[in-house]
Coordinates of C-alpha atoms and ligand atoms in Angstrom, one line a residue:
M1255 CA 16.5 15.8 13.7
E1256 CA 16.3 18.9 11.7
Q1257 CA 13.6 19.1 9.1
V1258 CA 15.0 18.8 5.6
A1259 CA 12.8 20.4 3.1
T1260 CA 14.5 19.9 -0.2
M1261 CA 13.5 20.5 -3.7
I1262 CA 14.5 17.9 -6.2
P1263 CA 16.7 19.9 -8.6
S1264 CA 14.7 21.9 -11.1
P1265 CA 14.9 21.0 -14.8
P1266 CA 18.0 22.0 -16.7
V1267 CA 16.0 22.3 -19.9
D1268 CA 12.9 24.4 -20.4
I1269 CA 10.3 21.6 -20.8
T1270 CA 7.4 24.1 -21.0
R1271 CA 8.3 25.0 -24.5
S1272 CA 6.7 23.1 -27.3
P1273 CA 8.8 22.2 -30.3
G1274 CA 9.2 25.1 -32.8
D1275 CA 8.1 27.6 -30.1
D1276 CA 11.0 30.0 -29.6
S1277 CA 9.1 32.6 -27.7
G1278 CA 10.2 31.3 -24.3
M1279 CA 8.0 30.4 -21.4
S1280 CA 4.7 32.2 -21.3
D1281 CA 2.9 33.0 -18.1
E1282 CA 0.3 30.5 -19.0
T1283 CA 2.7 27.6 -19.3
A1284 CA 4.5 28.6 -16.1
D1285 CA 1.2 28.4 -14.3
S1286 CA 0.6 25.0 -15.7
T1287 CA 3.5 23.6 -13.6
R1288 CA 1.8 21.2 -11.1
S1289 CA 3.2 21.2 -7.6
F1290 CA 3.2 18.2 -5.5
R1291 CA 4.3 17.7 -1.8
L1292 CA 5.9 14.4 -1.0
V1293 CA 7.2 13.2 2.3
G1294 CA 10.1 10.8 1.9
L1295 CA 10.5 8.1 4.5
P1296 CA 13.6 6.0 3.7
G1297 CA 13.3 3.9 6.9
D1298 CA 15.4 0.9 7.6
G1299 CA 17.4 -2.0 6.0
I1300 CA 17.2 -1.8 2.2
G1301 CA 14.6 1.0 2.5
P1302 CA 17.1 3.9 2.0
E1303 CA 18.7 2.0 -1.0
V1304 CA 15.5 1.6 -2.9
Y1305 CA 14.3 5.0 -1.8
A1306 CA 17.5 6.5 -3.4
S1307 CA 16.4 5.0 -6.8
A1308 CA 13.0 6.5 -6.4
L1309 CA 14.5 9.9 -6.0
Q1310 CA 16.4 9.5 -9.3
V1311 CA 13.1 8.6 -11.1
L1312 CA 11.2 11.5 -9.4
A1313 CA 13.9 13.9 -10.6
V1314 CA 13.4 12.7 -14.2
L1315 CA 9.6 12.9 -13.9
Q1316 CA 9.9 16.5 -12.6
E1317 CA 12.1 17.4 -15.5
R1318 CA 10.0 15.8 -18.2
Y1319 CA 6.4 16.6 -17.0
A1320 CA 6.4 20.1 -15.6
L1321 CA 6.1 18.8 -12.1
R1322 CA 7.4 20.6 -9.1
I1323 CA 8.0 18.1 -6.4
E1324 CA 8.7 19.4 -2.9
L1325 CA 10.3 16.7 -0.9
D1326 CA 10.4 16.6 2.9
E1327 CA 12.4 13.8 4.2
Q1328 CA 11.5 12.4 7.6
L1329 CA 12.2 9.5 10.0
I1330 CA 10.1 6.4 10.6
G1331 CA 10.7 2.9 12.0
G1332 CA 14.0 1.8 13.6
A1333 CA 15.8 4.9 12.3
A1334 CA 13.3 7.1 14.2
V1335 CA 13.6 4.9 17.3
D1336 CA 17.4 5.3 17.3
A1337 CA 17.3 9.1 16.6
M1338 CA 14.2 10.1 18.6
G1339 CA 13.2 7.2 20.8
E1340 CA 9.9 6.5 19.0
P1341 CA 9.0 4.9 15.7
L1342 CA 6.6 7.6 14.5
P1343 CA 7.8 11.1 15.7
Q1344 CA 5.4 14.0 15.8
Q1345 CA 7.5 15.8 13.3
T1346 CA 6.9 13.0 10.7
I1347 CA 3.1 13.1 11.4
D1348 CA 3.1 16.9 10.9
A1349 CA 5.0 16.6 7.7
C1350 CA 2.5 14.1 6.3
R1351 CA -0.3 16.3 7.3
N1352 CA 1.0 18.9 4.9
A1353 CA 1.7 16.6 2.1
D1354 CA -0.1 15.0 -0.9
A1355 CA 1.6 11.6 -0.4
A1356 CA 4.4 9.8 1.5
L1357 CA 6.8 7.4 0.0
L1358 CA 8.2 4.8 2.4
G1359 CA 11.2 2.5 1.9
A1360 CA 10.7 -0.2 4.6
V1361 CA 10.8 -0.5 8.4
G1362 CA 12.3 -3.1 10.8
G1363 CA 15.4 -5.1 11.5
P1364 CA 16.8 -7.6 13.9
Q1365 CA 18.6 -5.0 16.0
W1366 CA 15.2 -3.8 17.3
D1367 CA 13.6 -7.2 17.8
G1368 CA 14.2 -7.1 21.6
N1369 CA 12.7 -3.6 21.9
P1370 CA 9.6 -3.0 24.1
A1371 CA 6.3 -2.9 22.0
E1372 CA 6.3 0.9 22.0
Q1373 CA 9.7 1.1 20.4
R1374 CA 9.3 -1.5 17.7
P1375 CA 9.8 -0.2 14.1
E1376 CA 6.6 -1.9 12.8
L1377 CA 4.6 0.2 15.2
G1378 CA 5.6 3.3 13.2
L1379 CA 3.9 1.8 10.2
L1380 CA 0.8 0.8 12.1
K1381 CA 0.6 4.2 13.7
I1382 CA 0.8 6.1 10.4
R1383 CA -1.9 3.9 9.0
A1384 CA -4.1 4.7 12.0
E1385 CA -3.2 8.4 12.2
F1386 CA -4.2 9.0 8.6
S1387 CA -7.0 6.5 8.4
L1388 CA -5.3 4.7 5.5
F1389 CA -8.0 2.1 5.4
C1390 CA -7.7 1.1 1.8
N1391 CA -4.5 -0.9 0.9
L1392 CA -4.1 -1.8 -2.8
R1393 CA -1.7 -4.6 -3.7
P1394 CA -1.8 -5.2 -7.4
I1395 CA -0.6 -8.7 -8.6
V1396 CA 0.3 -8.7 -12.3
T1397 CA 2.6 -11.3 -13.7
H1398 CA 5.1 -10.6 -16.4
P1399 CA 6.0 -13.4 -18.9
A1400 CA 9.7 -12.6 -18.5
L1401 CA 9.4 -13.6 -14.8
H1402 CA 7.2 -16.7 -15.1
S1403 CA 10.2 -18.9 -14.5
F1404 CA 11.0 -17.3 -11.2
S1405 CA 7.6 -18.3 -9.8
P1406 CA 7.1 -21.6 -8.1
I1407 CA 3.8 -21.9 -10.0
R1408 CA 3.7 -23.4 -13.5
A1409 CA 3.8 -20.8 -16.3
E1410 CA 0.5 -21.9 -17.9
R1411 CA -1.3 -20.9 -14.7
L1412 CA 0.4 -17.5 -14.6
R1413 CA -0.8 -16.4 -18.0
D1414 CA -3.4 -13.5 -17.7
V1415 CA -3.0 -13.1 -14.0
D1416 CA -4.0 -9.5 -13.1
L1417 CA -5.7 -9.2 -9.8
M1418 CA -6.0 -6.4 -7.3
I1419 CA -5.9 -7.2 -3.6
V1420 CA -7.9 -4.6 -1.6
R1421 CA -6.9 -5.1 2.0
E1422 CA -8.7 -3.3 4.8
L1423 CA -5.8 -1.7 6.7
T1424 CA -7.0 0.0 9.9
G1425 CA -9.2 -2.5 11.6
G1426 CA -9.4 -6.1 12.7
S1427 CA -7.0 -7.8 15.1
Y1428 CA -4.2 -5.4 14.2
F1429 CA -5.9 -2.6 16.0
G1430 CA -8.3 -4.3 18.4
K1431 CA -7.8 -4.4 22.2
K1432 CA -4.7 -6.4 23.1
W1433 CA -3.5 -7.8 26.4
R1434 CA -1.6 -10.6 27.9
D1435 CA -0.5 -12.0 31.2
A1436 CA 1.8 -14.8 31.9
D1437 CA -0.7 -17.5 30.8
Q1438 CA -3.0 -15.9 28.3
A1439 CA -3.1 -13.3 25.5
E1440 CA -5.8 -11.7 23.4
D1441 CA -6.0 -9.7 20.2
V1442 CA -9.6 -8.6 19.6
C1443 CA -10.8 -8.7 16.0
R1444 CA -13.5 -6.0 15.7
Y1445 CA -15.1 -4.4 12.7
T1446 CA -17.8 -1.7 12.5
R1447 CA -20.3 -1.3 9.7
P1448 CA -18.9 2.0 8.5
E1449 CA -15.4 0.5 8.3
V1450 CA -16.7 -2.3 6.0
E1451 CA -18.8 0.1 4.0
R1452 CA -16.0 2.4 3.0
V1453 CA -13.5 -0.2 2.0
T1454 CA -16.3 -2.0 0.1
R1455 CA -17.0 1.2 -1.8
A1456 CA -13.4 1.7 -2.6
A1457 CA -13.1 -1.9 -3.9
A1458 CA -16.2 -1.5 -6.0
R1459 CA -15.0 1.7 -7.6
I1460 CA -11.8 -0.1 -8.5
A1461 CA -13.7 -3.1 -9.8
Q1462 CA -15.7 -0.7 -12.1
Q1463 CA -12.4 0.2 -13.8
R1464 CA -11.6 -3.5 -14.2
Q1465 CA -13.7 -6.5 -14.9
G1466 CA -16.3 -5.6 -12.3
R1467 CA -15.9 -8.8 -10.2
I1468 CA -15.2 -8.8 -6.5
T1469 CA -14.2 -11.9 -4.5
L1470 CA -15.0 -11.3 -0.9
V1471 CA -12.6 -13.4 1.2
D1472 CA -13.6 -14.2 4.8
K1473 CA -14.1 -17.0 7.3
A1474 CA -17.9 -16.6 7.6
N1475 CA -18.4 -20.2 8.6
V1476 CA -16.6 -19.5 11.9
L1477 CA -16.1 -15.7 12.5
E1478 CA -18.8 -13.3 13.5
T1479 CA -16.8 -10.4 12.0
S1480 CA -16.9 -12.2 8.6
R1481 CA -20.7 -12.5 8.8
L1482 CA -20.9 -8.8 9.3
W1483 CA -18.6 -8.2 6.3
R1484 CA -20.7 -10.4 4.1
E1485 CA -24.0 -8.7 5.1
V1486 CA -22.6 -5.2 4.7
A1487 CA -20.5 -5.7 1.5
H1488 CA -23.4 -7.4 -0.3
R1489 CA -25.8 -4.6 0.6
V1490 CA -23.4 -1.8 -0.4
I1491 CA -22.6 -3.5 -3.8
G1492 CA -26.2 -4.5 -4.4
E1493 CA -27.6 -1.0 -3.7
E1494 CA -24.8 1.2 -5.1
F1495 CA -22.9 -0.7 -7.7
P1496 CA -25.3 -2.7 -9.9
D1497 CA -22.5 -3.2 -12.5
V1498 CA -20.3 -5.0 -10.0
S1499 CA -20.7 -8.6 -9.0
V1500 CA -19.5 -10.2 -5.7
E1501 CA -18.8 -13.8 -4.9
N1502 CA -17.9 -15.2 -1.5
M1503 CA -14.8 -17.3 -0.8
Y1504 CA -13.5 -18.7 2.5
V1505 CA -10.0 -17.7 3.2
D1506 CA -8.7 -21.2 3.4
A1507 CA -10.1 -22.0 0.0
A1508 CA -8.9 -18.6 -1.4
S1509 CA -5.3 -19.5 -0.4
M1510 CA -5.6 -22.6 -2.5
H1511 CA -7.4 -21.0 -5.5
L1512 CA -4.7 -18.3 -5.6
L1513 CA -2.2 -21.0 -6.5
T1514 CA -4.4 -23.3 -8.7
R1515 CA -6.4 -20.7 -10.7
P1516 CA -5.0 -17.2 -10.0
A1517 CA -6.1 -15.8 -13.4
D1518 CA -9.8 -16.2 -12.3
F1519 CA -9.5 -13.4 -9.7
D1520 CA -10.3 -9.7 -10.6
V1521 CA -10.6 -7.8 -7.3
L1522 CA -10.0 -9.6 -4.0
L1523 CA -11.5 -7.8 -1.0
T1524 CA -10.6 -8.9 2.5
E1525 CA -10.0 -7.8 6.1
N1526 CA -6.6 -6.8 7.5
L1527 CA -5.0 -10.0 8.6
F1528 CA -6.3 -12.2 5.8
G1529 CA -5.1 -9.5 3.3
D1530 CA -1.6 -9.5 4.9
I1531 CA -1.2 -13.2 4.5
L1532 CA -2.8 -13.6 1.1
S1533 CA -0.8 -10.8 -0.4
D1534 CA 2.5 -12.4 0.5
E1535 CA 1.2 -15.6 -0.9
A1536 CA 0.0 -14.0 -4.1
S1537 CA 3.4 -12.2 -4.5
M1538 CA 4.9 -15.6 -5.4
L1539 CA 2.8 -15.5 -8.6
C1540 CA 5.0 -12.6 -9.7
G1541 CA 8.2 -14.4 -9.1
S1542 CA 9.2 -12.5 -5.9
L1543 CA 7.8 -10.5 -3.0
G1544 CA 10.5 -7.9 -4.1
L1545 CA 8.4 -6.9 -7.1
L1546 CA 5.2 -5.6 -5.5
P1547 CA 4.2 -2.0 -5.0
S1548 CA 1.4 -0.9 -2.7
A1549 CA -0.7 2.1 -2.0
S1550 CA -2.5 2.8 1.3
L1551 CA -5.2 5.5 0.8
N1552 CA -7.7 7.4 2.9
E1553 CA -10.8 9.3 1.9
D1554 CA -8.9 12.6 1.6
R1555 CA -6.6 11.5 -1.2
F1556 CA -3.6 11.3 1.0
G1557 CA -1.7 8.1 0.3
L1558 CA 1.3 6.2 1.7
Y1559 CA 3.1 4.3 -1.0
E1560 CA 5.6 1.5 -0.3
P1561 CA 7.1 -1.6 -1.7
V1562 CA 5.6 -4.7 0.0
H1563 CA 9.0 -6.4 0.4
G1564 CA 10.1 -5.0 3.8
S1565 CA 13.5 -4.1 5.0
A1566 CA 15.4 -7.3 4.0
P1567 CA 18.1 -6.9 6.6
D1568 CA 20.0 -9.9 5.2
I1569 CA 20.9 -8.0 2.0
A1570 CA 20.9 -4.4 3.3
G1571 CA 24.0 -2.3 2.7
Q1572 CA 25.2 -4.5 -0.2
G1573 CA 23.7 -2.4 -3.0
I1574 CA 22.0 -5.4 -4.5
A1575 CA 18.3 -4.7 -3.5
N1576 CA 16.1 -4.5 -6.6
P1577 CA 14.2 -1.2 -6.6
Y1578 CA 11.5 -2.4 -9.0
A1579 CA 8.7 -2.5 -6.3
M1580 CA 9.7 1.0 -5.2
L1581 CA 9.6 2.4 -8.7
L1582 CA 6.2 0.8 -9.2
S1583 CA 5.2 2.6 -6.0
V1584 CA 6.3 5.9 -7.5
A1585 CA 4.1 5.0 -10.6
K1586 CA 1.2 4.5 -8.2
I1587 CA 1.8 7.9 -6.6
M1588 CA 1.4 9.4 -10.1
R1589 CA -1.7 7.5 -10.7
N1590 CA -3.6 7.8 -7.4
S1591 CA -2.4 10.9 -5.6
Ligands
IPM1334 C1 2.8 -5.5 5.6 C2 3.7 -5.8 6.7 C3 3.1 -5.2 8.0 C4 1.7 -5.7 8.2 C5 4.0 -5.3 9.2 C6 5.4 -4.8 9.0 C7 3.4 -4.6 10.4 O1 3.8 -7.2 6.8 O2 2.7 -4.3 5.2 O3 2.2 -6.4 5.0 O4 1.6 -6.8 8.8 O5 0.8 -5.1 7.8
MN1335 MN1 2.8 -8.3 5.3

């Protein structure tokens, strides 16, 4: 595929002029235009539909806030497999390397389910996480009173729910050694001390901007990796973040408390697989998985932003996908990148 480097249309009005100023654009205000490089990854299923809505919002932001957004659209997931035979082409990686952020629609669909592992759409997502060390995945869960009735949980439990799930995104069983033969299979869950330290620091900095409370979710009564997490996370927080508190919770109990007393959580910090599962569960507090944005960040301020909902092949192409999660992901780009 040819590289499409587009510019979102520039503003039809001169937004650098302040009211009552009829001297036109000064050099100073022209310099104040902030430039931002974004890679657009529409992906599969409803991805391109919600992505189109994001472009509309980005065009307005550019017009209103003296932003110059350079958009470079690239392939990922099933769309990339169909066009180039792999879910994360080198061209997409190169484009991200030159960008401040990437905005992803969704990947996956039943037409690729039978593909060999190397040509599955989801691998594109896993590879971009690994390639850019996007270790810190933020999934904010905030309930809105207008949507309480869409949640299977009683409204009185949803009041004041405002929690941030910090999911480690580049380690654990997702990325450990894998193998299988006809009778056995193995997915190794491995974590190193530096991996736990950096995500703990990220979570603690977020907690400092919030209520200063971290719940560390693990299975330390069974798993050795969880015992490492506890030791490292407690040390980092104790030594470096005296204003942040940390409590431990087993993942099975956390899955229950998320439904019975969700408003008690502030920052929930956990490893990759537990975070995957708990964030889908927690999405039900908001009324729908379709309403959640996410940000995956590394240490260099590059971020991948995407709705949590996935490609929803059952409703793709009908023009009925709700772009809310995608628009919140745009909002997160503006905040974090
Ligand atoms: C998510 C998704 C991915 C994950 C899949 C598509 C690989 O479920 O972002 O939560 O498991 O991380
Ligand atoms: Mn998931």
